[in-house]
Coordinates of C-alpha atoms in Angstrom, one line a residue:
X130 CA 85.7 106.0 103.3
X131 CA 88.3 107.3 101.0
X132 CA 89.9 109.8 103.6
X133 CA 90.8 106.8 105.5
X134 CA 91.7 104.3 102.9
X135 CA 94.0 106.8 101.6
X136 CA 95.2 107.5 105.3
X137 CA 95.9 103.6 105.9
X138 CA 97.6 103.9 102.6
X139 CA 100.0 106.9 103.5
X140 CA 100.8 105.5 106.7
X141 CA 101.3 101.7 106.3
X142 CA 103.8 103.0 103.0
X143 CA 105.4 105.5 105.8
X144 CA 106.0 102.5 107.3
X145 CA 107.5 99.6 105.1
X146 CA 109.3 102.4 102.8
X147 CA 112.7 102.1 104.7
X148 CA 115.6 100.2 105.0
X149 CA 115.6 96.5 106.8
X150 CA 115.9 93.0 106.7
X151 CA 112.7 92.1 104.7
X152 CA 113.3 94.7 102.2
X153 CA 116.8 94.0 101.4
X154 CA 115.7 90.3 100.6
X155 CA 113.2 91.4 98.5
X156 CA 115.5 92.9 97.2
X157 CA 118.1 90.5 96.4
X158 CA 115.5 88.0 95.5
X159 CA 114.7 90.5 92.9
X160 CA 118.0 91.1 92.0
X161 CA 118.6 87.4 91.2
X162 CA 115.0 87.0 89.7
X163 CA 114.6 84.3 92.1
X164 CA 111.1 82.8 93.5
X165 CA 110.1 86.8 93.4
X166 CA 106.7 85.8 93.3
X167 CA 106.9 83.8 96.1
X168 CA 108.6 86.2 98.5
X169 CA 106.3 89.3 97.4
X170 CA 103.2 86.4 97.9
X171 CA 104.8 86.0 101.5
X172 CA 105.1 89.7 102.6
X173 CA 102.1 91.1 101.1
X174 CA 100.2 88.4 103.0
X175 CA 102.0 88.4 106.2
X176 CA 101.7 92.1 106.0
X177 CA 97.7 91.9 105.4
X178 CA 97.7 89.2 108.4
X179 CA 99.1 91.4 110.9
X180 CA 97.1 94.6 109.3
X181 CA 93.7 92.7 110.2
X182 CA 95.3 91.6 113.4
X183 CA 96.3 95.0 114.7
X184 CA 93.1 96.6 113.6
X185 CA 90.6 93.8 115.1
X186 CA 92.6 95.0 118.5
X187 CA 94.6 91.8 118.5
X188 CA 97.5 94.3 119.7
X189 CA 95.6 95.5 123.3
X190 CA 96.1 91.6 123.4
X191 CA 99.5 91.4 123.2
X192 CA 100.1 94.6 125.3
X193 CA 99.2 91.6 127.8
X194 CA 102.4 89.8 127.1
X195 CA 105.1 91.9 126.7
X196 CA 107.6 88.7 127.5
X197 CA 106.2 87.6 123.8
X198 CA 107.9 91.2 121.9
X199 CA 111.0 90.2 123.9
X200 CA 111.3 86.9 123.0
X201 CA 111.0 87.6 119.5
X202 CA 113.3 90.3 119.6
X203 CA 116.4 87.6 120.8
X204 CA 114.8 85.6 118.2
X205 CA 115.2 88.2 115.5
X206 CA 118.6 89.5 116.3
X207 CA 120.1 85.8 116.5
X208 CA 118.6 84.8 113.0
X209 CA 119.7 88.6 111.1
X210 CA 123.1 88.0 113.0
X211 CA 123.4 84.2 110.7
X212 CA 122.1 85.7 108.1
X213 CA 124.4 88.3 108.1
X214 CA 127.3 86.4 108.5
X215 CA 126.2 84.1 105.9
X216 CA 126.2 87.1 103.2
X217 CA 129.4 88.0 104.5
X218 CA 130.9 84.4 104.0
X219 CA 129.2 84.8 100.2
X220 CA 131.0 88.1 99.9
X221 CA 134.7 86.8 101.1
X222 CA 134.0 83.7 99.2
X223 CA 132.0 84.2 96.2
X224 CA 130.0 81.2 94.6
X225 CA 129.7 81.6 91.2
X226 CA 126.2 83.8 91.6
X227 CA 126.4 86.2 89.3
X228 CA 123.8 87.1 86.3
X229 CA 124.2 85.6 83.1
X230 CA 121.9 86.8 80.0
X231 CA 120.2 85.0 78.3
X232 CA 118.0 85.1 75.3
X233 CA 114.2 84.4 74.8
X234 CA 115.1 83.9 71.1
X235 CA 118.6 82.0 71.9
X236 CA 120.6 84.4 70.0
X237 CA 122.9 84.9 72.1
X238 CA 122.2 89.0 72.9
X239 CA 121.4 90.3 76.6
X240 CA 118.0 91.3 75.5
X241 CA 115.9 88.2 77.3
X242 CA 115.7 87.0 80.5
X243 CA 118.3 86.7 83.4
X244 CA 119.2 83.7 84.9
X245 CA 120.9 83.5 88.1
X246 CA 124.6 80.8 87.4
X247 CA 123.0 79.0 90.9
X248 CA 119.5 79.2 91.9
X249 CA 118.3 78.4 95.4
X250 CA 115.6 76.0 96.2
X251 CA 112.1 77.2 96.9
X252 CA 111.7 75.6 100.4
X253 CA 114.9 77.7 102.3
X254 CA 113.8 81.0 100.2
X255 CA 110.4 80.4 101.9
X256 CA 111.6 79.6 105.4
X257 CA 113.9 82.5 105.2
X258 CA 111.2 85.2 104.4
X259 CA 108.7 83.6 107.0
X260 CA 111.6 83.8 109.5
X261 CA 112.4 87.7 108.3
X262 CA 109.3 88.9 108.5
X263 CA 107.9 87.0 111.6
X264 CA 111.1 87.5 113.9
X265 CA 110.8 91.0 113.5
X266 CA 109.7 92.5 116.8
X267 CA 109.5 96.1 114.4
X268 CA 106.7 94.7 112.6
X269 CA 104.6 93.8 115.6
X270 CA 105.2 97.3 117.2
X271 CA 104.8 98.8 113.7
X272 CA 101.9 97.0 112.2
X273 CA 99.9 95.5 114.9
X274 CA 100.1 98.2 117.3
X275 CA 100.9 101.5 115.5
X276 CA 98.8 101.2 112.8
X277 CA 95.6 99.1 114.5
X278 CA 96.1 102.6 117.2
X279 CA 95.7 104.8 114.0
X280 CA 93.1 102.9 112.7
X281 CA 91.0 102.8 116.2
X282 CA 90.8 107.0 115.6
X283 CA 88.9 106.2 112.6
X284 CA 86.1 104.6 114.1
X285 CA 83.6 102.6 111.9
X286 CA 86.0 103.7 108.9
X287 CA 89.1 101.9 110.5
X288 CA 88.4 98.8 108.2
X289 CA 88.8 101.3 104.8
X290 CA 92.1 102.4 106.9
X291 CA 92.9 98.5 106.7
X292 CA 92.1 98.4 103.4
X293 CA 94.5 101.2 101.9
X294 CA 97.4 99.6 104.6
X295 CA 97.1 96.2 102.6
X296 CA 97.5 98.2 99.1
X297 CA 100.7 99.9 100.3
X298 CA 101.7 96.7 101.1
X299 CA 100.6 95.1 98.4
X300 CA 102.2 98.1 96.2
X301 CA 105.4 98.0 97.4
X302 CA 106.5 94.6 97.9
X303 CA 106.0 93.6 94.0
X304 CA 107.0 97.1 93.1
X305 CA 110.3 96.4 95.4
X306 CA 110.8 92.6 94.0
X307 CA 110.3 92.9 90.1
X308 CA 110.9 96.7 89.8
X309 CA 114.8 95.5 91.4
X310 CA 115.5 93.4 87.9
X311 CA 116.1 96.6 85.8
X312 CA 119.4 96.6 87.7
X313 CA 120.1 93.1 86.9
X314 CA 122.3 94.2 84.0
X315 CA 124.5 95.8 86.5
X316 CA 124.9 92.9 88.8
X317 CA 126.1 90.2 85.9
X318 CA 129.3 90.1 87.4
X319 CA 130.3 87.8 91.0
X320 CA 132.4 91.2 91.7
X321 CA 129.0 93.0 92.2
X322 CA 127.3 90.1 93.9
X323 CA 130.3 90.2 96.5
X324 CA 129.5 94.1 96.9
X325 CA 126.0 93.6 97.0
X326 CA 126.4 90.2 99.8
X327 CA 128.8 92.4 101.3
X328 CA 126.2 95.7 102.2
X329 CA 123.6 93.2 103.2
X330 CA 125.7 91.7 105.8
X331 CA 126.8 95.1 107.4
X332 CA 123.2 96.3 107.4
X333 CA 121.6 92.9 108.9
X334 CA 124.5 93.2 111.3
X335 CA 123.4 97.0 112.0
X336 CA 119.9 95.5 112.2
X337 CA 121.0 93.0 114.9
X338 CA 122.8 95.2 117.1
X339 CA 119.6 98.0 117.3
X340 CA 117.7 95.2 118.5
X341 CA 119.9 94.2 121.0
X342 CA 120.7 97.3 122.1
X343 CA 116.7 98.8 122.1
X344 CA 116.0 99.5 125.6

């Protein structure tokens, strides 16, 4: 049991360790101390959702339908492509969203919490992560099939394998979301917002094109 709930952990972190759309707004989300809550609630679930899919052998399933992948796959790379160009438009045309310190005690010092100069609403934040994480074709091939293969070769264990999957998961996204606010005091400044809008655009762009492009 713990060889392969250690296993599922190793992999499903080999996994969601790298560099892509629903990391980055984690990231920013945790950057801005915004609903991070929230967004790590969304991916941690969603991730634990498709775990439990993939290993029940939901993803033989879908092996049925390939149209489905494909469809999300247009699906994905039209909504990173708005989203990137909507961090690019934040980055030529900054709106006031830098960090501004303030303090617990109201004394005025940097110590206390960080407040973003314009917070966005709850409902968009939501429908944005939800549309991140579920128009990723990467996750279904990733998650559902990859990982519920994997976790087929461990037999009666596979659910332990499930198990430590939904702990890397788990792990990471808060990790990634509040551990991102000890850089907060280096993004107080619109001029850093626009660089940080700015690398997110290019790399959802990136993003877009390696889906269209995927044979």
């Amino acid at each position: 049991m713990l060889t392969a709930t250690l296993a599922g952990l190793g992999l499903g972190l080999s996994l969601i360790v790298a560099i892509g759309a629903q990391n980055m707004f984690v990231l920013r989300q945790g950057f801005r101390r915004e609903h991070v809550l929230a967004v790590a609630l969304i991916c941690t679930v969603s991730d634990i959702v498709l775990i439990v899919l993939g290993v029940s052998g939901v993803g033989l399933v879908l092996q049925a339908v390939p149209w489905l992948v494909e469809a999300v796959r247009w699906a994905g790379a039209a909504f990173l492509t708005v989203y990137a160009l909507l961090a690019l438009r934040r980055a030529w045309r900054p709106t006031g969203q830098g960090l501004r310190a303030t303090s617990d005690a109201g004394d005025g010092t940097s110590a206390g919490t960080v407040a973003t100069a314009t917070r966005t609403a709850l409902a968009p934040v939501i429908a944005t992560c939800l549309a991140l994480t579920w128009l990723n074709p990467h996750v279904y091939l990733d998650t559902v099939f990859l990982l519920g293969s994997v976790a087929a070769t461990h037999g009666d264990a596979r659910w332990w394998f499930a198990l430590g999957a939904a702990c890397a998961s788990t792990i990471w996204f808060f990790a990634l979301g509040y551990g991102a606010r000890l850089l907060g005091r280096w993004l107080a400044t619109p001029r850093a917002w626009r660089v940080v809008d700015a690398v997110i655009g290019v790399i959802m762009l990136a993003l877009a094109a390696g889906l269209l492009i995927r044979p």
